[in-house]
PDB file of C-alpha atoms in Angstrom:
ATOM      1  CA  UNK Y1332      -0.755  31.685  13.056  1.00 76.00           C
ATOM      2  CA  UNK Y1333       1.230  28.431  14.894  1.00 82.00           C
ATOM      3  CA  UNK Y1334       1.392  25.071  12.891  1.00 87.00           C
ATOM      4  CA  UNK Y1335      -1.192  23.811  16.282  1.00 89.00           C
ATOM      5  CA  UNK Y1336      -3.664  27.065  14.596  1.00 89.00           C
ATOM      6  CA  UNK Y1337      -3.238  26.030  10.933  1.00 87.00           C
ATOM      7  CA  UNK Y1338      -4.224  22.564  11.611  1.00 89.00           C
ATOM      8  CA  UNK Y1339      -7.134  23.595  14.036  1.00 90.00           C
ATOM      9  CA  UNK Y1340      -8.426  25.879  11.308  1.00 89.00           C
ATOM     10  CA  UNK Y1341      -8.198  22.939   8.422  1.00 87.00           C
ATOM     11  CA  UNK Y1342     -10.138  20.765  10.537  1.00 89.00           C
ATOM     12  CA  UNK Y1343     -12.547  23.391  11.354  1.00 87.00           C
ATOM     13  CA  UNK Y1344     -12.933  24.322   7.442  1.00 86.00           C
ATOM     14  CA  UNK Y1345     -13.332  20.819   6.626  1.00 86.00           C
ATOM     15  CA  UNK Y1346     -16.285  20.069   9.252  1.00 86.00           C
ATOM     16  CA  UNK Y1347     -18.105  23.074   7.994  1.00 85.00           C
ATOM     17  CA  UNK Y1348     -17.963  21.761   4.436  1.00 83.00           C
ATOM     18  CA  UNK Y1349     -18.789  18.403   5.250  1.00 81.00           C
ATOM     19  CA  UNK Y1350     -21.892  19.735   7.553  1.00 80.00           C
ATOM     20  CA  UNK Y1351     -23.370  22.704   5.981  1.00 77.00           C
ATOM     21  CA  UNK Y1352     -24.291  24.145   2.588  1.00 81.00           C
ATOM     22  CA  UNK Y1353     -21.386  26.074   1.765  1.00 84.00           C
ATOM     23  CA  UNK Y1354     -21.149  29.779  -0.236  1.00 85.00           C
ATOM     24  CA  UNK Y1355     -17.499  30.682  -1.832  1.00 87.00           C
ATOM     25  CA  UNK Y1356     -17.432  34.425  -2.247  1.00 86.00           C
ATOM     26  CA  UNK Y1357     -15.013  36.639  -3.278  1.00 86.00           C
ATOM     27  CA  UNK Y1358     -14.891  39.423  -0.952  1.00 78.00           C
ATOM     28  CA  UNK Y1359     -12.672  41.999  -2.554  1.00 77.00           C
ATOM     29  CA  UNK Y1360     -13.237  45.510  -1.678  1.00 79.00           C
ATOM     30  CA  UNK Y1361     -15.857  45.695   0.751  1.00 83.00           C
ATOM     31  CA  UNK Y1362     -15.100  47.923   3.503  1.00 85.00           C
ATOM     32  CA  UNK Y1363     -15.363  46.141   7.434  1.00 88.00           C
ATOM     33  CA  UNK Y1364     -18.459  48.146   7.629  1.00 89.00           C
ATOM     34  CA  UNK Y1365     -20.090  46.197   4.627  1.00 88.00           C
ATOM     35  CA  UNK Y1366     -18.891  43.233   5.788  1.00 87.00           C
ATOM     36  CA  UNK Y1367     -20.496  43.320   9.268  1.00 89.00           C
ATOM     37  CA  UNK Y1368     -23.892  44.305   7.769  1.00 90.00           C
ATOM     38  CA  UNK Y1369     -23.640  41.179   5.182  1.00 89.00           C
ATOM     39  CA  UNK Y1370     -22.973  38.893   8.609  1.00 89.00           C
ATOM     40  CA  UNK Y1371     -25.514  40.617  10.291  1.00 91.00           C
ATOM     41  CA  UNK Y1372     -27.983  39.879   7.833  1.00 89.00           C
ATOM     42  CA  UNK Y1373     -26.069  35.803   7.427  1.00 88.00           C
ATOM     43  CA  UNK Y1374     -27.169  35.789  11.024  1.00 90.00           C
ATOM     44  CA  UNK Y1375     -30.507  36.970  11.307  1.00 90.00           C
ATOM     45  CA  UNK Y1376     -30.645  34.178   8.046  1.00 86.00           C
ATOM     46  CA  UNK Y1377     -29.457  31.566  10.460  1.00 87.00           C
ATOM     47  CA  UNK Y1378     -25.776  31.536   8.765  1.00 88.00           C
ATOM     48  CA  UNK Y1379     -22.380  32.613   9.395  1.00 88.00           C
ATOM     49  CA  UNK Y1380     -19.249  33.671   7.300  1.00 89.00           C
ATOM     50  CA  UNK Y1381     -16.067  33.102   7.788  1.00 89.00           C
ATOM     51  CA  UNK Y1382     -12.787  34.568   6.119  1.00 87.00           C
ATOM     52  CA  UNK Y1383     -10.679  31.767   5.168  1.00 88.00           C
ATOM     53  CA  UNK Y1384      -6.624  31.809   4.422  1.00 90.00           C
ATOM     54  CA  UNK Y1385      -6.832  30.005   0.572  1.00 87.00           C
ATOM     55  CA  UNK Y1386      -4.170  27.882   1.362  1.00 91.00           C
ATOM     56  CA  UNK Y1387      -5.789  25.910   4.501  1.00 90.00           C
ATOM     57  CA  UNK Y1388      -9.083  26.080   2.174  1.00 88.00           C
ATOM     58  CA  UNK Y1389      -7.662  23.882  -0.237  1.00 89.00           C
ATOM     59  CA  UNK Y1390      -5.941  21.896   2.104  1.00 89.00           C
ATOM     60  CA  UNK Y1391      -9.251  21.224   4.063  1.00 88.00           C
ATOM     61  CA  UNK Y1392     -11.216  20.199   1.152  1.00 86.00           C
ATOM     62  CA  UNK Y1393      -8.568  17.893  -0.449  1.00 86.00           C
ATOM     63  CA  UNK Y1394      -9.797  14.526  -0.695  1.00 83.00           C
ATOM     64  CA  UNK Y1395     -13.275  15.472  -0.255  1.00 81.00           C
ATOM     65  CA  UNK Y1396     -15.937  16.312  -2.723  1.00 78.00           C
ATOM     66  CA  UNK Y1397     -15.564  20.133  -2.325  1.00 81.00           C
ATOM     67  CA  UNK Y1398     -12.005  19.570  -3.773  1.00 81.00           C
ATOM     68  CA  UNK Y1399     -13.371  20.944  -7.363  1.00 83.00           C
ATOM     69  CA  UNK Y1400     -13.974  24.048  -5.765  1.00 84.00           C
ATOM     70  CA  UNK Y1401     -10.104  24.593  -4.837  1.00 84.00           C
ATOM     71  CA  UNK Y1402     -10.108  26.922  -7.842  1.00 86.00           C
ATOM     72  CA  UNK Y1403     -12.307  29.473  -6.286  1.00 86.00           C
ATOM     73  CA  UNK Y1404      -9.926  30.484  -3.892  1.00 88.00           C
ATOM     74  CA  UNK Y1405      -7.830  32.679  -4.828  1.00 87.00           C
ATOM     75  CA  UNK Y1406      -7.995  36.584  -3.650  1.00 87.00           C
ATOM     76  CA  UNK Y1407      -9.941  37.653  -0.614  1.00 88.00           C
ATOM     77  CA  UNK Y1408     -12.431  34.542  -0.262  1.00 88.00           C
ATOM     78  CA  UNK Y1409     -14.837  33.881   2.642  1.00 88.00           C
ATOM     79  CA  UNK Y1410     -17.103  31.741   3.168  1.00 89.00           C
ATOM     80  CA  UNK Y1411     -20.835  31.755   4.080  1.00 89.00           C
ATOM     81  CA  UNK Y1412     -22.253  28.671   5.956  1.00 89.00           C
ATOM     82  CA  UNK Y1413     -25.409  26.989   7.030  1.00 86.00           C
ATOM     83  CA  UNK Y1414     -27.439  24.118   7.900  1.00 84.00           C
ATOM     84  CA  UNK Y1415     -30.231  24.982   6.447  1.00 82.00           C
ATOM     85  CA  UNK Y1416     -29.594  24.424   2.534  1.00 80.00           C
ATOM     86  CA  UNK Y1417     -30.840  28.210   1.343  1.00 85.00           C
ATOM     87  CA  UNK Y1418     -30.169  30.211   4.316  1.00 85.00           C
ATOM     88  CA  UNK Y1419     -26.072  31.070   3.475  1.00 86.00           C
ATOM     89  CA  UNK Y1420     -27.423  31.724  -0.078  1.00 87.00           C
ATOM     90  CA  UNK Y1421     -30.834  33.446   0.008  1.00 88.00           C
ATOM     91  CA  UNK Y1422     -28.484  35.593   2.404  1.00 88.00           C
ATOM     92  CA  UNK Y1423     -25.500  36.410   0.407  1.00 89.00           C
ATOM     93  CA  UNK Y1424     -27.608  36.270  -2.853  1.00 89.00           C
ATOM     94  CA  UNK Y1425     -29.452  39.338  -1.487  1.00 89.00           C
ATOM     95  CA  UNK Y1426     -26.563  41.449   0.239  1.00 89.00           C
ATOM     96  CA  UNK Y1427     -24.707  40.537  -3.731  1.00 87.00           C
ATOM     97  CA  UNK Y1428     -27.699  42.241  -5.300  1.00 87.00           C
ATOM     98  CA  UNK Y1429     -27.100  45.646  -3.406  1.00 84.00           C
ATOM     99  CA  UNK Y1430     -23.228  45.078  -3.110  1.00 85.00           C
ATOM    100  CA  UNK Y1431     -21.322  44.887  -6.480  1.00 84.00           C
ATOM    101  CA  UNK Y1432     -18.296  44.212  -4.196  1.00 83.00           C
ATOM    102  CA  UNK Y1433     -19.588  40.666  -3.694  1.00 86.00           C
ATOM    103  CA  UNK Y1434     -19.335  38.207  -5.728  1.00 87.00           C
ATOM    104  CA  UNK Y1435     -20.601  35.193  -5.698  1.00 88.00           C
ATOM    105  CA  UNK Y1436     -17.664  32.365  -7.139  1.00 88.00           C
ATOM    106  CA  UNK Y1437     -20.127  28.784  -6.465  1.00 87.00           C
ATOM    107  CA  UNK Y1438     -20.243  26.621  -3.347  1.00 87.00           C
ATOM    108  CA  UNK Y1439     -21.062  23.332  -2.070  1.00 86.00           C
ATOM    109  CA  UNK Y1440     -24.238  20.987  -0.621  1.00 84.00           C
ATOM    110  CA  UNK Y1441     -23.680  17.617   0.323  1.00 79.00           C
ATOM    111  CA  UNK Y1442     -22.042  16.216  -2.780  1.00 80.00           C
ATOM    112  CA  UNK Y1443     -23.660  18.707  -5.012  1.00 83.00           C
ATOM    113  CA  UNK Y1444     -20.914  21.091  -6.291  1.00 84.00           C
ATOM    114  CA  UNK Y1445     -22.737  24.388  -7.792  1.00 86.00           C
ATOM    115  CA  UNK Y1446     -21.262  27.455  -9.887  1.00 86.00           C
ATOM    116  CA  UNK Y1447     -22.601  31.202  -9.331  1.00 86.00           C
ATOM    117  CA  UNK Y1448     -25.408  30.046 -11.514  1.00 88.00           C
ATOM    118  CA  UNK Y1449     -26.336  27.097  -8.709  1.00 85.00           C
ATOM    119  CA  UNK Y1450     -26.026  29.092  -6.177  1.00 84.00           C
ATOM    120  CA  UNK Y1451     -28.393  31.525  -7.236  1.00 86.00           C
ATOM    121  CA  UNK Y1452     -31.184  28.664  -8.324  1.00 84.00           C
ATOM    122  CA  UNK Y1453     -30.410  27.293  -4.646  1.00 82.00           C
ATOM    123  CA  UNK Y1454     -31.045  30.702  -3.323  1.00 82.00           C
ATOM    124  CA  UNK Y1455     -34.624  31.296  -5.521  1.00 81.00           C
ATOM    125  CA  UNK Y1456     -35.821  27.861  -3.698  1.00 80.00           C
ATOM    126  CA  UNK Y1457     -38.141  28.311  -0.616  1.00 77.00           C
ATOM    127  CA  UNK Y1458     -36.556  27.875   3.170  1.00 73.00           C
ATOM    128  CA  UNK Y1459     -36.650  24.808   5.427  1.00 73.00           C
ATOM    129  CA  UNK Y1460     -39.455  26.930   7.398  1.00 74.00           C
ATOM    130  CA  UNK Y1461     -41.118  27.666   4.232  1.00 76.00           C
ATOM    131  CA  UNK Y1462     -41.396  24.444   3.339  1.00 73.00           C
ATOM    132  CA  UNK Y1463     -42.847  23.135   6.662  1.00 80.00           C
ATOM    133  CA  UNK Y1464     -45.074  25.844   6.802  1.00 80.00           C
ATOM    134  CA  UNK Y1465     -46.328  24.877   3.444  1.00 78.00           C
ATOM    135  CA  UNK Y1466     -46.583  21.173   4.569  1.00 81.00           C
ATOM    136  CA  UNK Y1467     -48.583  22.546   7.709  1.00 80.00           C
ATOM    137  CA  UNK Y1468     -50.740  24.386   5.612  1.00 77.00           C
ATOM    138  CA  UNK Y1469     -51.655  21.736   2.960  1.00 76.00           C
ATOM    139  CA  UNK Y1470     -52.121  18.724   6.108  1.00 79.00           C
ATOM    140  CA  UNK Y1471     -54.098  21.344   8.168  1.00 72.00           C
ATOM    141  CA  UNK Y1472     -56.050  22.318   5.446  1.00 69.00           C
ATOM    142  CA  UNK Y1473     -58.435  18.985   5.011  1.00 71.00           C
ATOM    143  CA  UNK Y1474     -59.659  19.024   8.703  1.00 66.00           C
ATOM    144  CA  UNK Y1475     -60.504  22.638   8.299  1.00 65.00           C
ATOM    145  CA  UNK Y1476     -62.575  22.306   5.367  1.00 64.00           C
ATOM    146  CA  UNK Y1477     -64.443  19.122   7.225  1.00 66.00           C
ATOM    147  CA  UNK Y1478     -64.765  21.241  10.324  1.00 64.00           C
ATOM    148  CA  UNK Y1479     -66.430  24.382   8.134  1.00 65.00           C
ATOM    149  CA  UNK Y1480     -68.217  21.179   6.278  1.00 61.00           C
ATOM    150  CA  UNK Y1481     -70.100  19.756   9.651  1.00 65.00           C
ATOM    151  CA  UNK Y1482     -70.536  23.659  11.270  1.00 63.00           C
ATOM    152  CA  UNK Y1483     -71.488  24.844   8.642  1.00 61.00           C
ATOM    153  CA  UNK Y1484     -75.645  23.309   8.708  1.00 67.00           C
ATOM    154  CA  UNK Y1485     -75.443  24.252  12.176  1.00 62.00           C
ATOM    155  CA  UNK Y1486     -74.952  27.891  11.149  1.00 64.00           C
ATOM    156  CA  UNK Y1487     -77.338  27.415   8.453  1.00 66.00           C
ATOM    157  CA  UNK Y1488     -79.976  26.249  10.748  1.00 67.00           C
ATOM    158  CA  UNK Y1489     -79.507  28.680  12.950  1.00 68.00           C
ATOM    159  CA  UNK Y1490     -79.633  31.247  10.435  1.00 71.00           C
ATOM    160  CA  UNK Y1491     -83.460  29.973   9.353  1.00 70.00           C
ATOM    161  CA  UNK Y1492     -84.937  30.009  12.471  1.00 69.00           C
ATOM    162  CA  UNK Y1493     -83.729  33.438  13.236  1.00 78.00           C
ATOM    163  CA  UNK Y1494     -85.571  34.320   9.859  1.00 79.00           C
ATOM    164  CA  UNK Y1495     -88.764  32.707  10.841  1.00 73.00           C
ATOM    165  CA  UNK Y1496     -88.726  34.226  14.088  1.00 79.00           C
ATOM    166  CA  UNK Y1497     -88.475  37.417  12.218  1.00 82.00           C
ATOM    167  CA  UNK Y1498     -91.455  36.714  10.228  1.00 80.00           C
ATOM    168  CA  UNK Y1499     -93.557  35.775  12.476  1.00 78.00           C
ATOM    169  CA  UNK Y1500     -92.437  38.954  14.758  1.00 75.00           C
ATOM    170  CA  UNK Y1501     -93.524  40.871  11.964  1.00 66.00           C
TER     171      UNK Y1501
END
């Protein structure tokens, strides 16, 4: 890697943690085939991963309020990405469960730095399309329960008259 690379990939690093929610793992000793199934399943998540040199790492987040996670890199570190806040660590939460290989070191959200502990309360919290859905669902609900509410005596009605029309059948 050229001086012109190093400094493209310190730039890049330091967008992503500025941008995204950010996942530090320590990816010793899992085989390339294990790796590509934990991106696979980072992308179906809506994240990425990256494997970052620890040196342009630290150098990226100097200054910044990632900087107190400079001590996590050290070994084979990568790290897992996304916009949406629980994607990157729902995602590598659940690959880590299966995968002793993984571990997970802390990562970063906004100005919120978080240890292996944070990361895993951040994962245990609902999506961004959970949460909408759930905001759907509780707005929606109201105006379904007044449209049962005012078809409801129509249905009711209806069901009389087809009793007395039985009865009088009879």
């Amino acid at each position: 890697m050229d001086r012109t690379q190093k400094a493209e990939m310190v730039e890049w690093i330091g967008g992503v943690f500025d941008a995204n929610t950010v996942v530090v793992v320590a990816n010793g000793g899992l085989s390339v085939s294990e790796f590509e199934s934990l991106r696979g399943e980072l992308r179906e998540a809506g994240a990425s991963m990256k494997i970052v040199k620890n040196r342009l790492a630290k150098i990226a987040i100097s200054g910044k309020t990632a900087e107190k996670l400079s001590d996590l890199f050290q070994g084979p570190t990568a790290i897992a990405f996304s916009e949406d806040p629980v994607a990157a660590a729902k995602a590598v939460k659940k690959f880590a469960k299966d995968n002793e290989k993984l571990k997970i070191l802390g990562g970063a959200m906004g100005e919120e730095i978080m240890d292996e502990k944070g990361v895993e309360a951040l994962a245990a919290m609902p999506s961004r399309d959970e949460l909408i859905a759930s905001i759907v669902a509780t707005i929606t609900a109201p105006a379904a329960n007044i449209a049962s509410a005012i078809g409801a005596p129509a249905s009711n009605i209806a069901g009389i008259l087809e009793t007395l029309e039985n009865r009088e059948a009879a």
